[in-house]
mmCIF file of C-alpha atoms in Angstrom:
data_model
loop_
_atom_site.group_PDB
_atom_site.id
_atom_site.type_symbol
_atom_site.label_atom_id
_atom_site.label_comp_id
_atom_site.label_asym_id
_atom_site.label_seq_id
_atom_site.Cartn_x
_atom_site.Cartn_y
_atom_site.Cartn_z
ATOM 1 C CA MET R 273 -26.710 -49.936 -27.696
ATOM 2 C CA SER R 274 -28.630 -47.047 -26.177
ATOM 3 C CA ARG R 275 -30.399 -47.386 -22.887
ATOM 4 C CA ARG R 276 -34.058 -46.542 -22.829
ATOM 5 C CA ALA R 277 -35.482 -44.865 -19.766
ATOM 6 C CA VAL R 278 -37.635 -46.852 -17.395
ATOM 7 C CA SER R 279 -41.270 -46.085 -18.079
ATOM 8 C CA GLY R 280 -43.288 -44.742 -15.214
ATOM 9 C CA CYS R 281 -40.124 -43.970 -13.264
ATOM 10 C CA THR R 282 -37.635 -41.802 -15.094
ATOM 11 C CA SER R 283 -39.281 -40.746 -18.306
ATOM 12 C CA GLY R 284 -42.595 -39.907 -19.816
ATOM 13 C CA HIS R 285 -41.925 -42.289 -22.673
ATOM 14 C CA SER R 286 -42.535 -46.014 -22.434
ATOM 15 C CA SER R 287 -39.998 -48.782 -22.921
ATOM 16 C CA ALA R 288 -40.940 -52.027 -24.615
ATOM 17 C CA GLU R 289 -41.363 -53.677 -21.243
ATOM 18 C CA SER R 290 -43.860 -51.262 -19.770
ATOM 19 C CA GLU R 291 -45.478 -49.687 -22.792
ATOM 20 C CA VAL R 292 -48.786 -51.363 -22.150
ATOM 21 C CA VAL R 293 -48.856 -50.063 -18.577
ATOM 22 C CA ILE R 294 -48.919 -46.384 -19.526
ATOM 23 C CA ARG R 295 -50.059 -46.503 -23.123
ATOM 24 C CA ARG R 296 -53.550 -45.325 -22.201
ATOM 25 C CA SER R 297 -52.341 -43.108 -19.405
ATOM 26 C CA SER R 298 -54.841 -40.430 -20.320
ATOM 27 C CA GLN R 299 -57.482 -42.749 -18.895
ATOM 28 C CA ILE R 300 -55.514 -44.061 -15.917
ATOM 29 C CA CYS R 301 -54.247 -40.676 -14.808
ATOM 30 C CA GLY R 302 -57.147 -38.741 -16.095
ATOM 31 C CA PRO R 303 -57.863 -35.060 -15.742
ATOM 32 C CA ARG R 304 -58.135 -33.387 -12.382
ATOM 33 C CA LEU R 305 -61.763 -32.410 -12.172
ATOM 34 C CA ARG R 306 -63.070 -28.969 -11.199
ATOM 35 C CA GLY R 307 -59.568 -27.465 -11.206
ATOM 36 C CA ARG R 308 -58.410 -29.497 -8.213
ATOM 37 C CA GLY R 309 -54.629 -29.096 -7.865
ATOM 38 C CA PRO R 310 -52.169 -31.955 -7.610
ATOM 39 C CA SER R 311 -51.507 -31.626 -3.897
ATOM 40 C CA ALA R 312 -55.171 -31.674 -2.978
ATOM 41 C CA HIS R 313 -55.809 -34.482 -5.386
ATOM 42 C CA SER R 314 -52.994 -36.639 -4.017
ATOM 43 C CA LYS R 315 -54.181 -36.284 -0.418
ATOM 44 C CA ARG R 316 -57.547 -37.825 -1.098
ATOM 45 C CA SER R 317 -57.974 -41.530 -0.447
ATOM 46 C CA LEU R 318 -58.666 -43.943 -3.248
ATOM 47 C CA SER R 319 -62.259 -44.126 -2.131
ATOM 48 C CA THR R 320 -62.841 -40.348 -2.318
ATOM 49 C CA ARG R 321 -60.927 -39.453 -5.443
ATOM 50 C CA PRO R 322 -63.214 -38.600 -8.346
ATOM 51 C CA ALA R 323 -63.729 -41.589 -10.585
ATOM 52 C CA LEU R 324 -61.989 -41.150 -13.911
ATOM 53 C CA ARG R 325 -64.032 -41.910 -16.951
ATOM 54 C CA SER R 326 -62.737 -43.513 -20.091
ATOM 55 C CA GLY R 327 -63.581 -42.111 -23.457
ATOM 56 C CA CYS R 328 -64.088 -38.399 -23.836
ATOM 57 C CA GLY R 329 -66.571 -35.634 -23.320
ATOM 58 C CA PRO R 330 -67.099 -32.875 -20.782
ATOM 59 C CA ARG R 331 -67.186 -35.241 -17.793
ATOM 60 C CA GLY R 332 -63.841 -36.845 -18.602
ATOM 61 C CA ALA R 333 -61.966 -33.990 -20.267
ATOM 62 C CA ARG R 334 -59.901 -31.041 -19.109
ATOM 63 C CA ARG R 335 -61.412 -27.609 -19.430
ATOM 64 C CA GLY R 336 -60.822 -26.382 -22.926
ATOM 65 C CA ALA R 337 -60.372 -29.879 -24.361
ATOM 66 C CA VAL R 338 -62.160 -30.818 -27.542
ATOM 67 C CA ARG R 339 -65.601 -32.193 -26.808
ATOM 68 C CA CYS R 340 -66.594 -35.277 -28.734
ATOM 69 C CA THR R 341 -69.374 -34.694 -31.176
ATOM 70 C CA ASN R 342 -68.696 -37.554 -33.542
ATOM 71 C CA GLY R 343 -66.475 -40.579 -34.010
ATOM 72 C CA ARG R 344 -63.743 -38.624 -35.785
ATOM 73 C CA ALA R 345 -63.509 -36.004 -33.040
ATOM 74 C CA GLN R 346 -63.441 -38.755 -30.442
ATOM 75 C CA ARG R 347 -60.527 -40.473 -32.150
ATOM 76 C CA GLU R 348 -58.670 -37.172 -32.524
ATOM 77 C CA TRP R 349 -59.208 -36.285 -28.837
ATOM 78 C CA ILE R 350 -57.933 -39.673 -27.688
ATOM 79 C CA GLN R 351 -54.878 -39.420 -29.939
ATOM 80 C CA VAL R 352 -54.070 -35.914 -28.685
ATOM 81 C CA SER R 353 -54.549 -36.899 -25.042
ATOM 82 C CA ARG R 354 -52.248 -39.895 -25.439
ATOM 83 C CA ARG R 355 -49.559 -37.839 -27.143
ATOM 84 C CA THR R 356 -49.609 -35.115 -24.503
ATOM 85 C CA THR R 357 -49.642 -37.344 -21.401
ATOM 86 C CA HIS R 358 -46.669 -36.678 -19.126
ATOM 87 C CA LEU R 359 -45.292 -38.406 -16.061
ATOM 88 C CA ALA R 360 -46.617 -35.640 -13.801
ATOM 89 C CA GLY R 361 -50.153 -36.719 -14.638
ATOM 90 C CA LEU R 362 -49.702 -40.388 -13.778
ATOM 91 C CA ASP R 363 -51.472 -41.757 -10.712
ATOM 92 C CA LEU R 364 -48.795 -44.134 -9.419
ATOM 93 C CA ASN R 365 -51.202 -45.348 -6.730
ATOM 94 C CA LEU R 366 -52.968 -47.307 -9.445
ATOM 95 C CA LEU R 367 -49.699 -48.971 -10.370
ATOM 96 C CA VAL R 368 -49.333 -50.266 -6.808
ATOM 97 C CA VAL R 369 -52.969 -51.388 -6.795
ATOM 98 C CA LEU R 370 -52.474 -53.231 -10.075
ATOM 99 C CA ARG R 371 -49.380 -54.990 -8.757
ATOM 100 C CA GLU R 372 -51.134 -56.253 -5.630
ATOM 101 C CA LEU R 373 -54.224 -57.335 -7.572
ATOM 102 C CA LEU R 374 -52.072 -59.341 -9.969
ATOM 103 C CA ARG R 375 -50.173 -60.872 -7.063
ATOM 104 C CA GLU R 376 -53.077 -61.683 -4.766
ATOM 105 C CA ARG R 377 -55.852 -62.260 -7.336
ATOM 106 C CA ASN R 378 -58.218 -61.237 -4.586
ATOM 107 C CA VAL R 379 -59.687 -57.787 -3.919
ATOM 108 C CA THR R 380 -59.850 -58.175 -0.133
ATOM 109 C CA ARG R 381 -56.255 -59.347 0.238
ATOM 110 C CA ALA R 382 -55.026 -56.729 -2.225
ATOM 111 C CA ALA R 383 -56.784 -54.016 -0.198
ATOM 112 C CA GLU R 384 -55.024 -55.240 2.954
ATOM 113 C CA ARG R 385 -51.666 -55.167 1.173
ATOM 114 C CA VAL R 386 -52.213 -51.646 -0.145
ATOM 115 C CA GLY R 387 -53.673 -50.428 3.159
ATOM 116 C CA VAL R 388 -57.043 -49.172 1.915
ATOM 117 C CA SER R 389 -60.631 -50.284 2.346
ATOM 118 C CA GLN R 390 -62.155 -52.927 0.091
ATOM 119 C CA PRO R 391 -64.579 -50.415 -1.527
ATOM 120 C CA ALA R 392 -61.640 -48.123 -2.319
ATOM 121 C CA LEU R 393 -59.735 -50.986 -3.887
ATOM 122 C CA SER R 394 -62.802 -52.045 -5.876
ATOM 123 C CA ALA R 395 -63.138 -48.500 -7.205
ATOM 124 C CA ALA R 396 -59.491 -48.522 -8.240
ATOM 125 C CA LEU R 397 -60.003 -51.873 -9.984
ATOM 126 C CA ALA R 398 -62.920 -50.379 -11.885
ATOM 127 C CA ARG R 399 -60.673 -47.565 -13.096
ATOM 128 C CA LEU R 400 -58.041 -50.053 -14.205
ATOM 129 C CA ARG R 401 -60.657 -52.097 -16.040
ATOM 130 C CA ARG R 402 -61.843 -49.017 -17.902
ATOM 131 C CA HIS R 403 -58.318 -48.112 -18.843
ATOM 132 C CA PHE R 404 -57.293 -51.520 -20.133
ATOM 133 C CA GLU R 405 -60.750 -52.290 -21.526
ATOM 134 C CA ASP R 406 -60.374 -55.673 -19.884
ATOM 135 C CA GLU R 407 -61.737 -57.343 -16.746
ATOM 136 C CA LEU R 408 -58.209 -58.227 -15.515
ATOM 137 C CA LEU R 409 -59.721 -60.480 -12.803
ATOM 138 C CA VAL R 410 -62.615 -62.830 -13.533
ATOM 139 C CA ARG R 411 -64.407 -65.085 -11.102
ATOM 140 C CA ALA R 412 -63.697 -68.812 -11.314
ATOM 141 C CA GLY R 413 -65.476 -70.884 -8.687
ATOM 142 C CA ARG R 414 -64.827 -69.320 -5.292
ATOM 143 C CA GLY R 415 -61.834 -67.326 -6.450
ATOM 144 C CA TYR R 416 -60.546 -65.203 -9.295
ATOM 145 C CA VAL R 417 -58.198 -65.858 -12.194
ATOM 146 C CA LEU R 418 -56.220 -63.450 -14.350
ATOM 147 C CA THR R 419 -57.332 -62.716 -17.872
ATOM 148 C CA PRO R 420 -54.805 -63.266 -20.688
ATOM 149 C CA LEU R 421 -54.049 -59.538 -20.727
ATOM 150 C CA ALA R 422 -53.515 -59.480 -16.964
ATOM 151 C CA ARG R 423 -51.049 -62.360 -17.260
ATOM 152 C CA GLN R 424 -49.111 -60.313 -19.811
ATOM 153 C CA LEU R 425 -48.979 -57.387 -17.393
ATOM 154 C CA VAL R 426 -47.573 -59.304 -14.405
ATOM 155 C CA ARG R 427 -43.916 -59.080 -15.347
ATOM 156 C CA GLN R 428 -44.139 -55.544 -16.691
ATOM 157 C CA VAL R 429 -45.812 -54.224 -13.546
ATOM 158 C CA GLU R 430 -43.268 -55.943 -11.289
ATOM 159 C CA ASP R 431 -40.389 -54.448 -13.280
ATOM 160 C CA VAL R 432 -41.793 -50.917 -13.261
ATOM 161 C CA CYS R 433 -42.640 -51.022 -9.533
ATOM 162 C CA ALA R 434 -39.194 -52.385 -8.692
ATOM 163 C CA ALA R 435 -37.546 -49.596 -10.672
ATOM 164 C CA ALA R 436 -39.729 -46.959 -8.978
ATOM 165 C CA GLU R 437 -38.973 -48.319 -5.505
ATOM 166 C CA GLN R 438 -35.288 -48.393 -6.371
ATOM 167 C CA LEU R 439 -35.409 -44.784 -7.536
ATOM 168 C CA PHE R 440 -37.163 -43.382 -4.464
ATOM 169 C CA ALA R 441 -35.101 -45.480 -2.044
ATOM 170 C CA THR R 442 -31.894 -43.851 -3.261
ATOM 171 C CA GLY R 443 -30.389 -41.501 -0.697
ATOM 172 C CA SER R 444 -27.145 -39.702 0.070
ATOM 173 C CA SER R 445 -26.350 -42.043 2.955
ATOM 174 C CA PHE R 446 -27.254 -45.542 4.077
ATOM 175 C CA ALA R 447 -27.418 -47.024 7.563
ATOM 176 C CA PRO R 448 -27.977 -50.778 7.147
ATOM 177 C CA GLY R 449 -28.911 -51.262 10.785
ATOM 178 C CA THR R 450 -31.985 -49.024 10.514
ATOM 179 C CA SER R 451 -32.805 -48.917 6.789
ATOM 180 C CA VAL R 452 -36.127 -50.292 5.531
ATOM 181 C CA ARG R 453 -34.929 -50.332 1.920
ATOM 182 C CA GLU R 454 -36.110 -53.200 -0.254
ATOM 183 C CA PHE R 455 -33.521 -54.897 -2.464
ATOM 184 C CA THR R 456 -34.396 -57.120 -5.405
ATOM 185 C CA LEU R 457 -32.065 -59.849 -6.685
ATOM 186 C CA LEU R 458 -32.566 -62.276 -9.552
ATOM 187 C CA MET R 459 -30.911 -65.693 -9.556
ATOM 188 C CA ALA R 460 -31.437 -69.334 -10.494
ATOM 189 C CA ASP R 461 -32.756 -71.775 -7.906
ATOM 190 C CA TYR R 462 -29.319 -73.431 -7.923
ATOM 191 C CA THR R 463 -27.715 -70.134 -6.893
ATOM 192 C CA LEU R 464 -30.334 -69.686 -4.188
ATOM 193 C CA ALA R 465 -29.498 -73.149 -2.820
ATOM 194 C CA VAL R 466 -25.840 -72.142 -2.565
ATOM 195 C CA ILE R 467 -26.090 -68.626 -1.119
ATOM 196 C CA GLY R 468 -29.625 -68.509 0.287
ATOM 197 C CA GLN R 469 -28.797 -69.353 3.899
ATOM 198 C CA PRO R 470 -25.687 -67.153 4.263
ATOM 199 C CA LEU R 471 -27.528 -64.331 2.487
ATOM 200 C CA ALA R 472 -30.478 -64.557 4.883
ATOM 201 C CA GLU R 473 -28.117 -64.617 7.861
ATOM 202 C CA LEU R 474 -26.245 -61.596 6.503
ATOM 203 C CA PHE R 475 -29.403 -59.506 6.205
ATOM 204 C CA GLU R 476 -30.628 -60.482 9.663
ATOM 205 C CA ARG R 477 -27.273 -59.625 11.173
ATOM 206 C CA GLU R 478 -26.405 -56.395 9.336
ATOM 207 C CA ALA R 479 -29.682 -55.023 7.944
ATOM 208 C CA PRO R 480 -32.485 -56.496 10.076
ATOM 209 C CA ARG R 481 -35.151 -54.013 8.931
ATOM 210 C CA ALA R 482 -34.284 -54.074 5.239
ATOM 211 C CA ARG R 483 -36.249 -56.317 2.914
ATOM 212 C CA LEU R 484 -34.860 -58.680 0.307
ATOM 213 C CA ARG R 485 -36.971 -59.841 -2.618
ATOM 214 C CA ILE R 486 -35.492 -62.808 -4.499
ATOM 215 C CA ARG R 487 -36.918 -63.553 -7.919
ATOM 216 C CA LEU R 488 -36.020 -66.827 -9.593
ATOM 217 C CA VAL R 489 -35.060 -66.863 -13.248
ATOM 218 C CA ARG R 490 -35.547 -69.730 -15.653
ATOM 219 C CA GLU R 491 -32.534 -71.201 -17.456
ATOM 220 C CA SER R 492 -29.917 -68.791 -18.805
ATOM 221 C CA LEU R 493 -30.497 -65.049 -18.986
ATOM 222 C CA SER R 494 -28.267 -64.753 -22.078
ATOM 223 C CA ALA R 495 -29.151 -61.692 -24.155
ATOM 224 C CA ASP R 496 -31.898 -60.573 -21.735
ATOM 225 C CA LEU R 497 -29.425 -59.504 -19.046
ATOM 226 C CA PRO R 498 -28.830 -55.907 -20.264
ATOM 227 C CA ARG R 499 -32.587 -55.296 -20.245
ATOM 228 C CA ILE R 500 -33.458 -57.082 -17.008
ATOM 229 C CA VAL R 501 -30.686 -55.564 -14.904
ATOM 230 C CA ARG R 502 -32.203 -52.078 -15.293
ATOM 231 C CA PHE R 503 -35.171 -53.030 -13.129
ATOM 232 C CA VAL R 504 -33.475 -54.737 -10.173
ATOM 233 C CA ASP R 505 -30.595 -54.245 -7.773
ATOM 234 C CA GLY R 506 -28.644 -57.134 -9.192
ATOM 235 C CA VAL R 507 -28.630 -60.366 -11.145
ATOM 236 C CA ILE R 508 -26.471 -63.305 -10.086
ATOM 237 C CA ALA R 509 -25.615 -65.285 -13.198
ATOM 238 C CA PRO R 510 -22.708 -66.687 -15.218
ATOM 239 C CA PRO R 511 -20.923 -64.458 -17.737
ATOM 240 C CA ILE R 512 -22.764 -64.063 -21.005
ATOM 241 C CA GLU R 513 -21.381 -63.930 -24.525
ATOM 242 C CA LEU R 514 -22.455 -60.634 -26.035
ATOM 243 C CA GLU R 515 -20.437 -58.276 -28.182
ATOM 244 C CA GLU R 516 -21.555 -55.359 -26.038
ATOM 245 C CA LEU R 517 -22.652 -55.160 -22.419
ATOM 246 C CA PRO R 518 -23.786 -51.539 -22.305
ATOM 247 C CA ARG R 519 -23.390 -49.831 -18.953
ATOM 248 C CA LEU R 520 -23.183 -53.072 -16.988
ATOM 249 C CA ARG R 521 -20.907 -53.807 -14.051
ATOM 250 C CA SER R 522 -20.019 -57.218 -12.654
ATOM 251 C CA ALA R 523 -18.119 -58.797 -9.786
ATOM 252 C CA GLU R 524 -17.291 -62.486 -9.502
ATOM 253 C CA LEU R 525 -18.868 -64.137 -6.453
ATOM 254 C CA PHE R 526 -17.971 -67.830 -6.573
ATOM 255 C CA ARG R 527 -17.050 -70.734 -8.840
ATOM 256 C CA ASP R 528 -18.381 -74.232 -9.320
ATOM 257 C CA GLU R 529 -18.066 -77.173 -11.703
ATOM 258 C CA TRP R 530 -20.220 -79.828 -13.333
ATOM 259 C CA VAL R 531 -20.385 -83.363 -11.904
ATOM 260 C CA CYS R 532 -22.536 -86.408 -12.594
ATOM 261 C CA VAL R 533 -24.983 -87.773 -10.030
ATOM 262 C CA LEU R 534 -26.465 -91.270 -9.909
ATOM 263 C CA TRP R 535 -28.468 -93.232 -7.375
ATOM 264 C CA ALA R 536 -26.184 -94.902 -4.824
ATOM 265 C CA GLY R 537 -27.599 -98.289 -5.888
ATOM 266 C CA HIS R 538 -26.723 -97.794 -9.571
ATOM 267 C CA GLU R 539 -24.739 -100.637 -11.152
ATOM 268 C CA ILE R 540 -22.030 -98.231 -12.274
ATOM 269 C CA GLY R 541 -19.419 -98.264 -9.561
ATOM 270 C CA ASP R 542 -17.278 -95.521 -8.140
ATOM 271 C CA ALA R 543 -14.456 -96.299 -10.572
ATOM 272 C CA GLY R 544 -15.717 -93.632 -12.926
ATOM 273 C CA LEU R 545 -17.831 -92.863 -15.949
ATOM 274 C CA THR R 546 -16.999 -92.992 -19.630
ATOM 275 C CA LEU R 547 -18.524 -91.086 -22.526
ATOM 276 C CA THR R 548 -20.064 -94.394 -23.623
ATOM 277 C CA ASP R 549 -21.831 -94.627 -20.259
ATOM 278 C CA LEU R 550 -23.171 -91.108 -20.664
ATOM 279 C CA GLN R 551 -24.516 -91.876 -24.126
ATOM 280 C CA ARG R 552 -26.367 -95.073 -23.198
ATOM 281 C CA LEU R 553 -27.957 -93.947 -19.929
ATOM 282 C CA ASP R 554 -31.284 -92.145 -19.613
ATOM 283 C CA TRP R 555 -30.977 -88.537 -18.487
ATOM 284 C CA VAL R 556 -32.728 -86.027 -16.276
ATOM 285 C CA VAL R 557 -32.052 -82.589 -17.777
ATOM 286 C CA PRO R 558 -33.130 -79.219 -16.342
ATOM 287 C CA TYR R 559 -34.630 -76.716 -18.784
ATOM 288 C CA HIS R 560 -34.266 -79.069 -21.734
ATOM 289 C CA ARG R 561 -34.963 -77.564 -25.142
ATOM 290 C CA GLU R 562 -35.119 -79.148 -28.558
ATOM 291 C CA PRO R 563 -32.239 -78.519 -31.005
ATOM 292 C CA GLY R 564 -32.429 -75.198 -32.772
ATOM 293 C CA VAL R 565 -33.370 -73.292 -29.616
ATOM 294 C CA ALA R 566 -30.784 -71.457 -27.508
ATOM 295 C CA LEU R 567 -29.422 -74.188 -25.258
ATOM 296 C CA PRO R 568 -29.430 -73.879 -21.461
ATOM 297 C CA PRO R 569 -26.199 -74.646 -19.543
ATOM 298 C CA VAL R 570 -26.597 -78.423 -19.058
ATOM 299 C CA SER R 571 -27.564 -79.022 -22.672
ATOM 300 C CA ARG R 572 -24.632 -76.883 -23.830
ATOM 301 C CA ARG R 573 -22.251 -78.931 -21.688
ATOM 302 C CA LEU R 574 -23.583 -82.215 -23.073
ATOM 303 C CA ALA R 575 -23.296 -80.896 -26.622
ATOM 304 C CA ALA R 576 -19.692 -79.840 -25.923
ATOM 305 C CA LEU R 577 -18.972 -83.450 -24.952
ATOM 306 C CA GLY R 578 -20.390 -84.595 -28.297
ATOM 307 C CA LEU R 579 -23.365 -86.278 -26.640
ATOM 308 C CA ALA R 580 -26.971 -86.502 -27.791
ATOM 309 C CA PRO R 581 -28.406 -88.456 -24.854
ATOM 310 C CA ARG R 582 -31.952 -89.696 -24.420
ATOM 311 C CA VAL R 583 -33.742 -87.229 -22.143
ATOM 312 C CA ALA R 584 -36.148 -89.323 -20.082
ATOM 313 C CA MET R 585 -37.231 -86.463 -17.816
ATOM 314 C CA SER R 586 -37.005 -82.701 -18.002
ATOM 315 C CA VAL R 587 -37.779 -80.251 -15.221
ATOM 316 C CA GLU R 588 -37.818 -76.455 -14.934
ATOM 317 C CA SER R 589 -35.540 -76.450 -11.909
ATOM 318 C CA TYR R 590 -31.993 -77.323 -10.901
ATOM 319 C CA GLN R 591 -32.838 -78.207 -7.310
ATOM 320 C CA ALA R 592 -35.424 -80.793 -8.390
ATOM 321 C CA VAL R 593 -32.981 -82.819 -10.502
ATOM 322 C CA PRO R 594 -31.425 -84.947 -7.693
ATOM 323 C CA ALA R 595 -34.877 -86.035 -6.498
ATOM 324 C CA LEU R 596 -35.699 -87.304 -10.004
ATOM 325 C CA VAL R 597 -32.471 -89.304 -10.178
ATOM 326 C CA ALA R 598 -32.851 -90.931 -6.744
ATOM 327 C CA GLY R 599 -34.007 -94.560 -6.801
ATOM 328 C CA THR R 600 -33.659 -94.845 -10.602
ATOM 329 C CA HIS R 601 -31.009 -95.803 -13.146
ATOM 330 C CA ARG R 602 -30.973 -92.335 -14.662
ATOM 331 C CA ILE R 603 -28.104 -89.882 -14.603
ATOM 332 C CA ALA R 604 -27.878 -86.102 -14.425
ATOM 333 C CA LEU R 605 -25.342 -83.318 -14.691
ATOM 334 C CA VAL R 606 -25.432 -81.091 -11.595
ATOM 335 C CA GLN R 607 -23.346 -78.266 -10.144
ATOM 336 C CA ARG R 608 -20.971 -79.733 -7.554
ATOM 337 C CA ARG R 609 -22.027 -77.436 -4.709
ATOM 338 C CA LEU R 610 -25.652 -78.467 -5.209
ATOM 339 C CA ALA R 611 -24.766 -82.145 -5.672
ATOM 340 C CA VAL R 612 -22.744 -82.306 -2.455
ATOM 341 C CA GLU R 613 -25.543 -80.565 -0.552
ATOM 342 C CA LEU R 614 -28.262 -82.971 -1.740
ATOM 343 C CA ALA R 615 -26.363 -86.256 -2.149
ATOM 344 C CA LYS R 616 -26.995 -87.465 1.397
ATOM 345 C CA ARG R 617 -30.641 -86.464 1.380
ATOM 346 C CA PHE R 618 -31.399 -88.420 -1.796
ATOM 347 C CA ASP R 619 -28.847 -91.248 -1.395
ATOM 348 C CA LEU R 620 -26.816 -90.293 -4.451
ATOM 349 C CA LYS R 621 -23.213 -90.744 -5.480
ATOM 350 C CA VAL R 622 -21.264 -87.950 -7.103
ATOM 351 C CA LEU R 623 -18.853 -88.864 -9.909
ATOM 352 C CA GLU R 624 -16.508 -86.818 -12.034
ATOM 353 C CA CYS R 625 -17.762 -86.016 -15.500
ATOM 354 C CA PRO R 626 -15.558 -87.410 -18.294
ATOM 355 C CA GLY R 627 -13.975 -85.043 -20.768
ATOM 356 C CA GLU R 628 -12.321 -81.682 -20.267
ATOM 357 C CA PRO R 629 -13.618 -80.006 -17.091
ATOM 358 C CA GLU R 630 -15.710 -76.874 -17.544
ATOM 359 C CA GLY R 631 -15.872 -74.365 -14.743
ATOM 360 C CA ILE R 632 -18.924 -72.366 -13.691
ATOM 361 C CA VAL R 633 -18.561 -68.721 -12.682
ATOM 362 C CA GLU R 634 -21.368 -66.942 -10.836
ATOM 363 C CA SER R 635 -21.135 -63.144 -10.870
ATOM 364 C CA LEU R 636 -23.178 -60.243 -9.560
ATOM 365 C CA TRP R 637 -24.371 -57.971 -12.383
ATOM 366 C CA TRP R 638 -25.777 -54.466 -11.913
ATOM 367 C CA HIS R 639 -26.367 -51.298 -13.915
ATOM 368 C CA GLU R 640 -23.750 -48.571 -13.656
ATOM 369 C CA ASP R 641 -26.394 -46.038 -12.606
ATOM 370 C CA LEU R 642 -26.377 -47.759 -9.203
ATOM 371 C CA ASP R 643 -22.654 -47.163 -8.623
ATOM 372 C CA PRO R 644 -23.097 -43.962 -6.548
ATOM 373 C CA ASP R 645 -26.011 -45.343 -4.492
ATOM 374 C CA PRO R 646 -24.652 -45.963 -0.952
ATOM 375 C CA ALA R 647 -27.258 -48.632 -0.251
ATOM 376 C CA HIS R 648 -26.264 -50.519 -3.364
ATOM 377 C CA ALA R 649 -22.590 -50.099 -2.496
ATOM 378 C CA TRP R 650 -23.324 -51.825 0.822
ATOM 379 C CA LEU R 651 -25.142 -54.645 -0.993
ATOM 380 C CA ARG R 652 -22.257 -55.136 -3.432
ATOM 381 C CA GLU R 653 -19.680 -55.324 -0.672
ATOM 382 C CA ALA R 654 -21.853 -57.674 1.374
ATOM 383 C CA LEU R 655 -22.240 -60.042 -1.576
ATOM 384 C CA ARG R 656 -18.533 -59.850 -2.393
ATOM 385 C CA GLY R 657 -17.715 -60.830 1.171
ATOM 386 C CA LEU R 658 -20.183 -63.693 0.983
ATOM 387 C CA GLY R 659 -18.554 -64.842 -2.265
ATOM 388 C CA GLU R 660 -15.091 -64.750 -0.701
ATOM 389 C CA ARG R 661 -16.223 -67.021 2.102
ATOM 390 C CA LEU R 662 -17.670 -69.452 -0.443
ATOM 391 C CA ARG R 663 -14.419 -69.472 -2.411
ATOM 392 C CA ASP R 664 -12.507 -70.309 0.763
ATOM 393 C CA HIS R 665 -14.503 -73.527 1.156
ATOM 394 C CA ASN R 666 -13.346 -76.595 -0.753
ATOM 395 C CA LEU R 667 -15.933 -77.752 -3.301
ATOM 396 C CA ASP R 668 -15.744 -81.277 -1.898
#
């Protein structure tokens, strides 16, 4: 499988993830008016840069470009401009503006995040609206909501910005004590519950000025891992079953196992559970999907036991499962490290799951392009050390 370059960061061509971001780059980047060079253009603030006009014509075209005299010429000019757009012409400031607008959904707060005035941010929003031919933000009551197109852009913009930050943060040396590098990790909320505190302590102790962005993933990454890992510093997830894992590296961090949790007042005693018990009880299942869809980990484990239990409640979270079992006669399958952590809080008992035990392996995954990056090398070693300390602790 060939690896496509990250759009807006390493190539002038767009990947499937970020195609929509730069597809109309002739309008976003626009021509530099009156022969203004790139250095002079880049030094101007957002509020003083010449507004870029969509469409075509003498006001929005480079000198020598075809002027639009009819619909056919207009279409031809747009097609030519899109084909000949290169990375050097992209205004990456607009990418940052778009990211903060999608995050904050508020022009004033987005301006504060970017570090420009509100009028400058409003002007940039107008340029983005012309480019996408969409309002992006529309007023709803006292606030704003994202349009359907804007919601589609959220993930793509985050991925492209993360890749760009990763690219420009790369250096020949890394001093964790003084670095302001931002790292991005993806993991499930279960993984965050296990390593969140020691990870936060590690960064405060060894890299106090560095920033860590943790993005939570839903259910299993499965076949998406080779694509996702290109845009972040690492993904913490179980091994995946693919014939090829192109240009991926991994390092095991820690192990876990599945256990059953019930309310402490449940009539089933501590003697143990049987498969018959599991079949007759109502279940709380995280990320439950109907048959025929790729099954998430808990559903796969239940299917491996030959069970088709009644799912009384489903939730898009691992950490929320114990709270939904507490005080009821339901049952759930939970990772032991999470179960032990939350059993006292929710008055639960933890019982062994019948059948052949199935281990859980959590590994750090990254793209091989990051191997020579000294900052990433520090992150890998830090996470490996954290994993070793977790492995030294008994699961009970």
